[in-house]
mmCIF file of C-alpha atoms in Angstrom:
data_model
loop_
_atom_site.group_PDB
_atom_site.id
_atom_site.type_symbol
_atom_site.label_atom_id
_atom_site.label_comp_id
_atom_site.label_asym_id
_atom_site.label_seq_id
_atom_site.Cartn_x
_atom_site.Cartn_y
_atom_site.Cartn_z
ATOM 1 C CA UNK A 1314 -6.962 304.280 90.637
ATOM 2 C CA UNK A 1315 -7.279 301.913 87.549
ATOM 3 C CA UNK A 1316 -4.671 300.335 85.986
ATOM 4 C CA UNK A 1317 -4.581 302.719 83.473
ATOM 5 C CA UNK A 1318 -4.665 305.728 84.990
ATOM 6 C CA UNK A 1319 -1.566 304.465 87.429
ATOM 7 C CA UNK A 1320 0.361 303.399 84.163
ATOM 8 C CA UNK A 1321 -0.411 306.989 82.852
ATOM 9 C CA UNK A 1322 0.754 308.819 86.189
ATOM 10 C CA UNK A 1323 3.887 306.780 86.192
ATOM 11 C CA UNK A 1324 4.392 307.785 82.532
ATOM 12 C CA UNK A 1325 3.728 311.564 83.751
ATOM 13 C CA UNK A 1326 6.913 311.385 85.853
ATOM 14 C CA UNK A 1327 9.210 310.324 82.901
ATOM 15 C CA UNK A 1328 7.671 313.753 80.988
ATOM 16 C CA UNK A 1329 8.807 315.622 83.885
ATOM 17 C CA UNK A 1330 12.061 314.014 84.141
ATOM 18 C CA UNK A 1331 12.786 314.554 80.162
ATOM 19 C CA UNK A 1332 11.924 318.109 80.857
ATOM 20 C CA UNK A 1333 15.264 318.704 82.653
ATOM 21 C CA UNK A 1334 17.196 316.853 79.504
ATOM 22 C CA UNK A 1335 18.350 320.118 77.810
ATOM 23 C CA UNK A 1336 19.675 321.853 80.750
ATOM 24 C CA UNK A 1337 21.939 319.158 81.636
ATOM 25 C CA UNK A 1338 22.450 318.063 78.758
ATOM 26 C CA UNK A 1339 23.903 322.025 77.957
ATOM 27 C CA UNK A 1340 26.775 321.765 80.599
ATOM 28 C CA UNK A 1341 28.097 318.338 78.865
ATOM 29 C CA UNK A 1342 28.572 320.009 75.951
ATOM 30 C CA UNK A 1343 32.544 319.318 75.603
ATOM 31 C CA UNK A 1344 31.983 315.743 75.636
ATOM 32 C CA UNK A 1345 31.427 313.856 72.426
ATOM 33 C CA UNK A 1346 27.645 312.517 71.657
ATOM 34 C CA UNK A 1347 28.517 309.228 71.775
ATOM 35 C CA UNK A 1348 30.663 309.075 74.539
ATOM 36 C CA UNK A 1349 27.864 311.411 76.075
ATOM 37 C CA UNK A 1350 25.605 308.583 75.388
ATOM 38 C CA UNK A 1351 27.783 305.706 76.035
ATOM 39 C CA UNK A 1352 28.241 307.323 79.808
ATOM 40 C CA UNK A 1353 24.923 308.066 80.842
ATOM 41 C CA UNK A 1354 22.997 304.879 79.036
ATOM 42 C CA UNK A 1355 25.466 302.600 81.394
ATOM 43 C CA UNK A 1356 24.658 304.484 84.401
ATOM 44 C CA UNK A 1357 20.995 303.189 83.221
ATOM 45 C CA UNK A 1358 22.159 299.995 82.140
ATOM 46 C CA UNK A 1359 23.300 299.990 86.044
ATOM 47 C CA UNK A 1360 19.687 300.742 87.597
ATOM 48 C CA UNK A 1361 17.931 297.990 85.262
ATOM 49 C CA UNK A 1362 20.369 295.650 86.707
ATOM 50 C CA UNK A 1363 19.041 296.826 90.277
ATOM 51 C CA UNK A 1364 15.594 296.113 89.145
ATOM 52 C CA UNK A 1365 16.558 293.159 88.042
ATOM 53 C CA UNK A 1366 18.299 291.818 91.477
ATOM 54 C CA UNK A 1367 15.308 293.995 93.500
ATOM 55 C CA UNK A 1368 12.363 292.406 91.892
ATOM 56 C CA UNK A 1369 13.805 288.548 91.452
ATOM 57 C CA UNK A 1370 13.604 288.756 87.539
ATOM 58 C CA UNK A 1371 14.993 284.985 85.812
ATOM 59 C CA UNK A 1372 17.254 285.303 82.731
ATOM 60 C CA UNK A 1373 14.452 283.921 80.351
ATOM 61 C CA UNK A 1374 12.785 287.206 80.201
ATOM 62 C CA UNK A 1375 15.699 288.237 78.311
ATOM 63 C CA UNK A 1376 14.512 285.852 75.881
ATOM 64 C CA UNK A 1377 12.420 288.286 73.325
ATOM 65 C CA UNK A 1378 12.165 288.033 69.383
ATOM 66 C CA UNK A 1379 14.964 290.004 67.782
ATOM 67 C CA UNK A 1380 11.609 292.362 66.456
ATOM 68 C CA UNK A 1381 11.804 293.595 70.203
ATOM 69 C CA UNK A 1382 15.741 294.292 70.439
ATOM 70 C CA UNK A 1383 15.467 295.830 66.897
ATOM 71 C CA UNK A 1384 12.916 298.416 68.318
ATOM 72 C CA UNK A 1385 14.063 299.339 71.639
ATOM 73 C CA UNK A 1386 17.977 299.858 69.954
ATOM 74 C CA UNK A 1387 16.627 301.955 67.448
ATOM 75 C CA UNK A 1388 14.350 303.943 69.873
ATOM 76 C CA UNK A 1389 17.087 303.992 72.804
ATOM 77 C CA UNK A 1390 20.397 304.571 70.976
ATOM 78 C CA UNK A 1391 18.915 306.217 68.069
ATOM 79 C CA UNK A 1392 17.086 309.152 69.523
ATOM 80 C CA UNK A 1393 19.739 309.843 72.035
ATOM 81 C CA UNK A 1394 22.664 309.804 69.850
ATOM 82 C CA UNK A 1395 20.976 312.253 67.336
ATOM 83 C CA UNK A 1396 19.815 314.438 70.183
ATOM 84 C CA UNK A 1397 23.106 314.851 71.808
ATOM 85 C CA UNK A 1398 24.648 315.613 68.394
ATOM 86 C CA UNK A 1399 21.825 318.249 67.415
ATOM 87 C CA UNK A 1400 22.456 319.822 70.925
ATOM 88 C CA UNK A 1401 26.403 320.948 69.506
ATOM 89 C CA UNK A 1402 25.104 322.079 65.868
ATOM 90 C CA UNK A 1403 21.976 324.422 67.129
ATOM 91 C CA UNK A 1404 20.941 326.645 70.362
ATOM 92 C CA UNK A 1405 19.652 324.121 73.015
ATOM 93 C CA UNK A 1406 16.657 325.687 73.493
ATOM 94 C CA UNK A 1407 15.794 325.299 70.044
ATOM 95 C CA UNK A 1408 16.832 321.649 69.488
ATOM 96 C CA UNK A 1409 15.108 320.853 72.338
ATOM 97 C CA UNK A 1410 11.605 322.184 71.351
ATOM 98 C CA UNK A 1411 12.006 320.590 67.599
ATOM 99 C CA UNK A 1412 12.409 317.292 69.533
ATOM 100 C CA UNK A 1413 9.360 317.274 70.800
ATOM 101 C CA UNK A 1414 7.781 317.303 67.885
ATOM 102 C CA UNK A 1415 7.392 313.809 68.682
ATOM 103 C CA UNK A 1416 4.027 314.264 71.028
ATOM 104 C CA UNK A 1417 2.134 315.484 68.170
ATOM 105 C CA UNK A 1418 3.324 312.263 65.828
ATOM 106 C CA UNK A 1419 2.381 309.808 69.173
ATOM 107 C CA UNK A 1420 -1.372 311.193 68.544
ATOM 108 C CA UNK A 1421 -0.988 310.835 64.735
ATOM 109 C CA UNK A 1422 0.894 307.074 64.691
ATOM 110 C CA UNK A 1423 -1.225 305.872 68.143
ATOM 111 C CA UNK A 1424 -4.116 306.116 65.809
ATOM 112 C CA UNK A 1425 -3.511 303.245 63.686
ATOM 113 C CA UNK A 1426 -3.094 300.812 67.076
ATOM 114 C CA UNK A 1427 -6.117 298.222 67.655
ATOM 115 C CA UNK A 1428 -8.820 299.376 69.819
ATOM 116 C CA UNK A 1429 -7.301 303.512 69.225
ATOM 117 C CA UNK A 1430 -9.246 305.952 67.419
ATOM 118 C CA UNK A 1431 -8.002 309.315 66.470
ATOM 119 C CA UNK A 1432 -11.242 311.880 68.152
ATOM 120 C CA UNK A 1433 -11.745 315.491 67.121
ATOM 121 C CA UNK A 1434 -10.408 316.341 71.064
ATOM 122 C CA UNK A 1435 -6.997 314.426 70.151
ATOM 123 C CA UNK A 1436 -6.440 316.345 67.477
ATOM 124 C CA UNK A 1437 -7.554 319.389 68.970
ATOM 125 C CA UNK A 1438 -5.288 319.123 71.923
ATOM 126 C CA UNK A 1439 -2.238 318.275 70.593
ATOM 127 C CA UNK A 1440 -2.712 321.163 67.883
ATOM 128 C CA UNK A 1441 -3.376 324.121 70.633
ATOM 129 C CA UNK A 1442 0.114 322.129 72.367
ATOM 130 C CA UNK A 1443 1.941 322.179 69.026
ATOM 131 C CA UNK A 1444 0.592 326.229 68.817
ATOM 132 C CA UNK A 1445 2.507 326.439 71.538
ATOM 133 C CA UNK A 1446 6.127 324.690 70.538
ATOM 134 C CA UNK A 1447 5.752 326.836 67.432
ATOM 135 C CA UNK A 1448 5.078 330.020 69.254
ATOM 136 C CA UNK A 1449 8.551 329.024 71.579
ATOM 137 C CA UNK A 1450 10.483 328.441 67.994
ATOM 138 C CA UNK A 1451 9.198 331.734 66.790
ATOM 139 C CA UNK A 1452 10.328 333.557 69.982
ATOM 140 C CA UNK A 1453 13.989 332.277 69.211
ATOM 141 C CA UNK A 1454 14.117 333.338 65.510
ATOM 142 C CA UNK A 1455 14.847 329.334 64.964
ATOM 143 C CA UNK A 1456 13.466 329.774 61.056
ATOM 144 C CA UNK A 1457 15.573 333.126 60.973
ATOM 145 C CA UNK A 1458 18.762 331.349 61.770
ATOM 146 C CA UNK A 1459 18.030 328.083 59.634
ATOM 147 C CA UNK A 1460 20.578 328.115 57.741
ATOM 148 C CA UNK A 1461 23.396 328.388 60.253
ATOM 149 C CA UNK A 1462 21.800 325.900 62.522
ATOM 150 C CA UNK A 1463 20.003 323.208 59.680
ATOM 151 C CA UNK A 1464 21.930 320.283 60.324
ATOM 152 C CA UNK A 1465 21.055 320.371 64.478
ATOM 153 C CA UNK A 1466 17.275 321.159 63.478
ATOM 154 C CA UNK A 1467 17.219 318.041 60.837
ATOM 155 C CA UNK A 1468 18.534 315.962 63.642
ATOM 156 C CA UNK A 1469 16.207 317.437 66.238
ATOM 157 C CA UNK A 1470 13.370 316.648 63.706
ATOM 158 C CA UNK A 1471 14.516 313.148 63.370
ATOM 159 C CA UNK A 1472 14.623 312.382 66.663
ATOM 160 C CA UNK A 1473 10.836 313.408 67.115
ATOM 161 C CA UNK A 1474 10.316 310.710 64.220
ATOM 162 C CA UNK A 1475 12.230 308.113 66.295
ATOM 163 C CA UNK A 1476 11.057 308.149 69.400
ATOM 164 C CA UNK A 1477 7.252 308.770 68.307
ATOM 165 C CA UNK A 1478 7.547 305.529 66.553
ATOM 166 C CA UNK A 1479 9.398 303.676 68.777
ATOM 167 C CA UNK A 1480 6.868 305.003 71.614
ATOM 168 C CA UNK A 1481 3.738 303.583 69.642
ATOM 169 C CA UNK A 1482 5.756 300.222 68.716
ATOM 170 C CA UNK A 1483 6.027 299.602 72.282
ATOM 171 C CA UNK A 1484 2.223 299.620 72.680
ATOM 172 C CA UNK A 1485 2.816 296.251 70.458
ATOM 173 C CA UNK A 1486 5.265 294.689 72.623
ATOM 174 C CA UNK A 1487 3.083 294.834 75.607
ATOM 175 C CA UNK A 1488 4.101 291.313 76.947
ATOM 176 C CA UNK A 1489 7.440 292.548 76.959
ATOM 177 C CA UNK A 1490 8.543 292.838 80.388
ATOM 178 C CA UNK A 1491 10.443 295.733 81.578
ATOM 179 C CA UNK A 1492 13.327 294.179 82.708
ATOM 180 C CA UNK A 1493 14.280 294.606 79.048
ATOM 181 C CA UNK A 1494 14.546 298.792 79.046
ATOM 182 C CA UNK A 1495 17.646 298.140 81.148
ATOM 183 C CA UNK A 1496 18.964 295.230 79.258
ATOM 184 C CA UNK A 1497 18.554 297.877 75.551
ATOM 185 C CA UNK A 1498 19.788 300.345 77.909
ATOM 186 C CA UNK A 1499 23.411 298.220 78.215
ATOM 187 C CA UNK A 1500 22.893 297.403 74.197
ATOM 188 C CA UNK A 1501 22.814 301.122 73.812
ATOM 189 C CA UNK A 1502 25.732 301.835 76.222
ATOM 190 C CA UNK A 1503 27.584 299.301 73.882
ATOM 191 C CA UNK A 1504 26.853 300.649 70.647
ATOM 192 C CA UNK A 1505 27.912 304.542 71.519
ATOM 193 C CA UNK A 1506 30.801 303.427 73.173
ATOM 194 C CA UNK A 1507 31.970 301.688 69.637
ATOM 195 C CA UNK A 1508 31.136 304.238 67.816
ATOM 196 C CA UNK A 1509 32.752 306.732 69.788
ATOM 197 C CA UNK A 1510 35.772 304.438 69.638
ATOM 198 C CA UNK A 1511 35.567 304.733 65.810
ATOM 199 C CA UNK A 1512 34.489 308.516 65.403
ATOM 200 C CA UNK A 1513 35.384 310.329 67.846
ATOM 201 C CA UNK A 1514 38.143 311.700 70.584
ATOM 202 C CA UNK A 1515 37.952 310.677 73.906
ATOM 203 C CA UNK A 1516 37.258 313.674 75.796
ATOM 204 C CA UNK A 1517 37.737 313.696 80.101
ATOM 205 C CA UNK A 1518 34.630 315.122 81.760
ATOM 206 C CA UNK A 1519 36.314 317.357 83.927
ATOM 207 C CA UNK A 1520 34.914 317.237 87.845
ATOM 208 C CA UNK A 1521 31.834 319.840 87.549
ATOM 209 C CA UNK A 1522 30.633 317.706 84.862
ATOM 210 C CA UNK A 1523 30.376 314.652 86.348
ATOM 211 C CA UNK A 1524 27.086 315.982 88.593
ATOM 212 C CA UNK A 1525 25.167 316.725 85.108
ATOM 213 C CA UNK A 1526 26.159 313.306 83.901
ATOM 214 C CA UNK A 1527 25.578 311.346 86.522
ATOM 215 C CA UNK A 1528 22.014 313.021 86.840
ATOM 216 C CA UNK A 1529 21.456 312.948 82.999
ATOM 217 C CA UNK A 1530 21.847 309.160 83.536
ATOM 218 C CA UNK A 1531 19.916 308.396 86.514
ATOM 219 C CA UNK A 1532 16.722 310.562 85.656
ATOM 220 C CA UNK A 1533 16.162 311.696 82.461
ATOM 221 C CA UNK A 1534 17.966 308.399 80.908
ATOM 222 C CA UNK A 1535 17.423 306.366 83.302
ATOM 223 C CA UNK A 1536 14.597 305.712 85.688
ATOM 224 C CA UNK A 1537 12.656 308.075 82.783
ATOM 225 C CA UNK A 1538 12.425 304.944 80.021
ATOM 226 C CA UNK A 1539 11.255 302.355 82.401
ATOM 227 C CA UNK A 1540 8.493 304.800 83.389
ATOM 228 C CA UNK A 1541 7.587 305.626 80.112
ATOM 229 C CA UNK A 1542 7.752 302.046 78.391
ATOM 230 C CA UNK A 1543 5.456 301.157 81.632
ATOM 231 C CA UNK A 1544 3.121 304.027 80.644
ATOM 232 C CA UNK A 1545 2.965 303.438 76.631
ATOM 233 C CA UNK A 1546 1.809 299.721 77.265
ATOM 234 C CA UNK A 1547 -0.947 299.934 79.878
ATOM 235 C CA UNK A 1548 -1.529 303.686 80.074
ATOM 236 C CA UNK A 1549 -3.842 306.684 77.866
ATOM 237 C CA UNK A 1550 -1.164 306.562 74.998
ATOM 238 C CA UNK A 1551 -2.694 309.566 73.394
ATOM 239 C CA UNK A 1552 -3.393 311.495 77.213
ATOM 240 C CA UNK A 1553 0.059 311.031 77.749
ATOM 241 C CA UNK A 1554 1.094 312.090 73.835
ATOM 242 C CA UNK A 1555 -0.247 315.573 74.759
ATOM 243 C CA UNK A 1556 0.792 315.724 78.294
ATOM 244 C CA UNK A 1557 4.631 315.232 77.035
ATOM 245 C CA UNK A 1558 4.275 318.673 75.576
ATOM 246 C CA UNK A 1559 4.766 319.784 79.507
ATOM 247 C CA UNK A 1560 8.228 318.322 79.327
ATOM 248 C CA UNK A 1561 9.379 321.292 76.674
ATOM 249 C CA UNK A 1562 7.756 323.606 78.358
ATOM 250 C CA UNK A 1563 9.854 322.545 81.600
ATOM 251 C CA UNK A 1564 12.789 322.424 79.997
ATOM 252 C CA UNK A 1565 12.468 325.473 78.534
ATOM 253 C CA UNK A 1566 11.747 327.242 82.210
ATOM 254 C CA UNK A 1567 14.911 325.736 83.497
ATOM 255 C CA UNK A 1568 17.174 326.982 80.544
ATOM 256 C CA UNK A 1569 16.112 330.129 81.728
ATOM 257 C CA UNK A 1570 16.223 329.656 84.886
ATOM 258 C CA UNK A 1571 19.854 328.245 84.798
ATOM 259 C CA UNK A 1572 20.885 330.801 82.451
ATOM 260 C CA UNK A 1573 21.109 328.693 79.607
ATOM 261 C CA UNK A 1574 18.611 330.854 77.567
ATOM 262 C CA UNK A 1575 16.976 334.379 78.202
ATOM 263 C CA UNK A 1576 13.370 334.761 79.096
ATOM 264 C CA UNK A 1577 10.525 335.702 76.782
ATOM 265 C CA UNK A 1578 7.297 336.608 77.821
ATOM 266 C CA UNK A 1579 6.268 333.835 75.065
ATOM 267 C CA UNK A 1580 7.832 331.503 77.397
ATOM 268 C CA UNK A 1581 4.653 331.672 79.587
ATOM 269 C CA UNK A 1582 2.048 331.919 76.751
ATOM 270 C CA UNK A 1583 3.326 329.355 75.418
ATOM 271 C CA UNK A 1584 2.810 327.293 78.730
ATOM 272 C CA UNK A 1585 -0.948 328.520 78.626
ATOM 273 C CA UNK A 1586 -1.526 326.721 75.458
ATOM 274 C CA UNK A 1587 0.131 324.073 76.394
ATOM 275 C CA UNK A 1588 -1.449 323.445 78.952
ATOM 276 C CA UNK A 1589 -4.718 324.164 77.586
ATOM 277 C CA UNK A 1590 -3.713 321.432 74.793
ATOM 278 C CA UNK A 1591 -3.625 318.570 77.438
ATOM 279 C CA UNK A 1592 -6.950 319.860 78.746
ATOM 280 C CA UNK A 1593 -8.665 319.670 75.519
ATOM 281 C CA UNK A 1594 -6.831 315.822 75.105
ATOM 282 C CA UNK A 1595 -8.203 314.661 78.474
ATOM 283 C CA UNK A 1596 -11.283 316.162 78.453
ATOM 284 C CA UNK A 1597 -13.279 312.955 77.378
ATOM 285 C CA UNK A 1598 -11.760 310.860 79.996
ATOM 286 C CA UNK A 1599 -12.631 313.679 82.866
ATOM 287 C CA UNK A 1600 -15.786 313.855 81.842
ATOM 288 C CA UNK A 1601 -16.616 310.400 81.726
ATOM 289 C CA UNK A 1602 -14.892 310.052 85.229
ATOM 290 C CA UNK A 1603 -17.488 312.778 85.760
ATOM 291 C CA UNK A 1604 -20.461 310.480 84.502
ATOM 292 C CA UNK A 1605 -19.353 307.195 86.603
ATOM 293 C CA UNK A 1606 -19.346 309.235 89.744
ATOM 294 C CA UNK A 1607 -22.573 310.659 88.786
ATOM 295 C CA UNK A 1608 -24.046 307.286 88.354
ATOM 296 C CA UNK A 1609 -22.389 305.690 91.211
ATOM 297 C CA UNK A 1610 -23.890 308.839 93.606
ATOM 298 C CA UNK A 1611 -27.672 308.478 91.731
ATOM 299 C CA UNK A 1612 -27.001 304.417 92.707
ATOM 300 C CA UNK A 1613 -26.570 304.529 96.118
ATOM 301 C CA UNK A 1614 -29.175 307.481 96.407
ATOM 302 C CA UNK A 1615 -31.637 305.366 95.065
#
């Protein structure tokens, strides 16, 4: 496998990881966002200084313009903090599928990168996914119950804006090495732990909570963001921009299958066009896969 194609498969397993975000994120829901995210960012902060000791990193690769810090903070701390908080003002289900928003805006914002061109199948794909978000959102009378829930669906809707750009920024920073996610991670850790100081009421997780925390950390904010940064600098940016619309689609299966939201047959047509979104997306890399082993076969035939 390419280069590419490995970055992309290792960004694939942060999508799947993100997908079980909501429905641990849903039995945290006494604790404050910040503390929330002060907890589980230094339980990440913790595995990028394991990858720091495991792979014999030196303390200069901390050394990064202040452009860099700027953009992982504001990715890291920004999205998560938001996303926790839209999780207590709106249904989880909900939040979660205005969140990722942010594949669709990847596609869009990806475009203007050098050497990236927005194709008809791009658009296409991440349309039929987006048909598919909307048709989950429609299923849960989210527009019905705007008004009760606005302020967790603006939040949810800024948090696709955040992380799409910070996502495509990080195509930039490609020198960067990745040592850095868990050195932001700590930054981030820092930052909601202030905050929470300043805001909010310290809140005990009480023992059944600790397993969702301690998981929430480890996976879908932990080992998740040095997959994906690894992905959105040497993998298909705009492959994997559709293919994160799997990771609603997952988390929306295991709300129901936790019992954290009822089932709708829309739940599975939904997946369908999903699905059929990422096809569309990757269809002009399978195909000219498809050609190369065409042209390798006629080679050695002739």
């Amino acid at each position: 496998m390419s280069k590419s194609g490995n970055a992309t498969a290792i960004g694939l397993t942060a999508i799947i990881l993100w997908g079980m975000l909501a429905v641990l994120t849903s039995y945290c829901k006494r604790i404050p966002s910040f503390e929330l995210t002060a907890i589980t960012f230094f339980i990440a902060f913790l595995i990028g200084i394991g990858y720091f000791i495991r792979t014999g990193c030196h303390w200069s690769q901390l050394r990064q313009p202040i452009g860099v810090w700027i953009t992982g903070v504001f990715g890291l701390f920004g999205y998560h903090a938001l996303y926790f908080a839209a999780m207590k003002s709106a249904p989880a289900i909900e939040v979660s599928f205005i969140a990722y928003l942010w594949p669709i805006l990847i596609v869009v914002f990806s475009s203007f990168l050098p050497h990236e061109k927005l194709r008809w199948f791009h658009v296409s794909g991440t349309v039929i996914g987006f048909l598919g978000i909307a048709l989950l959102l429609l299923t849960n009378g989210a527009f019905r119950s705007f008004s009760g829930n606005s302020t967790g669906y603006l939040l949810a809707l800024l948090c696709a804006v955040i992380w799409s750009s910070y996502s495509v920024l990080s195509r930039r920073h490609k020198h960067v090495p990745v040592v850095m996610t868990g050195a932001i991670c700590g930054v981030t850790a820092l930052l909601s732990a202030v905050c929470h100081l300043l805001f909010e009421e310290t809140v005990a997780p009480l023992p059944a909570e600790w397993l969702p925390i301690g998981l929430l950390g480890i996976g879908p904010v932990g080992v998740a963001f040095f997959a994906w940064n690894y992905g959105m600098k040497h993998g298909n940016i705009k492959l994997l921009g559709t293919l994160a619309y799997f990771a609603p689609l997952i988390s929306g299966f295991l709300l129901v299958l936790f019992g954290r939201s009822d089932y709708s047959w829309r739940l599975l047509a939904a997946g369908v066009l999903i699905i059929a979104g990422a096809m569309v997306t990757a269809s002009d890399t399978l195909f000219r896969r498809v050609r190369l082993h065409i042209a390798e076969q006629s080679k050695e035939s002739a």
